Amino acid sequence: MTDELLVVRAQLGERAAWAELVARWRVPVWTYVRRMLDGERADDVTQEIWLAVVRGLPRLREPGRFAPWLFTIARRSVTDRLRGEYAREESFTTNEAMVEDPVEAMVDRAELAAALAGLPVLEREILVLFYLEDLSVEECAQICLVPAGTVKSRLNRARRMLREHLEERGYRT
């Protein structure tokens, strides 16, 4: 069943359709948030995202655009969390963003994760949305509220920064 059909059915109050949407998108949303924040904050923000989705789903006018709409909510939630932390003058370091994960115990993967966490938020966000969430340039632009050309330039800059970091560490790219 397509996301569009599930959204329409969920908007009509069908709980099974809502459960299927959540089951389908729970991991991708959490993964996106986790790549932008550490694990503890990711859990909290993910809950906020799903609460916003529950509240906003009845007003979603284009059910076929569910994924970009969902990731727009996720992006705003992450941005709000980061903005709140910056306002309280808490430092957001790459060490806080990286929490040891058993799956990432392999050296190469850990190095790549550290390099990704070391990127500025805007570049990291575009890499995560484009490569890890497999969204198109146009969908990334819609989510980030920027022109497609800006997405492309951020992707280019992020790839260059990531390549430079890995080359400094002795990895061939």
CSV table of N, CA, C and O in Angstrom, one decimal, residues 5 35 64 69 71 82 90 123 170-171:
chain,number,residue,atom,x,y,z
A,5,LEU,N,-2.1,6.4,0.1
A,5,LEU,CA,-3.3,5.7,0.5
A,5,LEU,C,-3.3,5.6,2.0
A,5,LEU,O,-4.4,5.8,2.6
A,35,ARG,N,21.3,11.2,13.5
A,35,ARG,CA,22.5,11.7,12.8
A,35,ARG,C,22.7,13.2,13.0
A,35,ARG,O,23.8,13.7,12.7
A,64,GLY,N,0.2,12.6,-1.1
A,64,GLY,CA,1.3,12.1,-1.8
A,64,GLY,C,2.7,12.7,-1.5
A,64,GLY,O,3.7,12.2,-1.9
A,69,TRP,N,6.9,16.3,3.8
A,69,TRP,CA,6.2,16.9,4.9
A,69,TRP,C,6.7,16.4,6.2
A,69,TRP,O,7.0,17.2,7.1
A,71,PHE,N,9.7,15.0,6.8
A,71,PHE,CA,11.1,15.4,7.1
A,71,PHE,C,11.2,16.9,7.3
A,71,PHE,O,12.1,17.4,8.0
A,82,LEU,N,18.2,22.6,18.5
A,82,LEU,CA,19.6,23.2,18.5
A,82,LEU,C,19.5,24.7,18.8
A,82,LEU,O,20.4,25.2,19.6
A,90,GLU,N,24.7,26.6,25.6
A,90,GLU,CA,25.4,25.3,25.8
A,90,GLU,C,26.2,25.0,24.5
A,90,GLU,O,25.7,25.3,23.4
A,123,GLU,N,25.5,21.6,6.1
A,123,GLU,CA,26.1,20.6,5.2
A,123,GLU,C,25.8,19.2,5.6
A,123,GLU,O,25.4,18.3,4.8
A,170,GLY,N,44.3,9.9,6.2
A,170,GLY,CA,45.0,8.9,5.5
A,170,GLY,C,44.1,8.0,4.7
A,170,GLY,O,44.6,7.0,4.2
A,171,TYR,N,42.8,8.3,4.6
A,171,TYR,CA,41.9,7.5,3.7
A,171,TYR,C,42.0,8.0,2.3
A,171,TYR,O,42.0,9.2,2.1
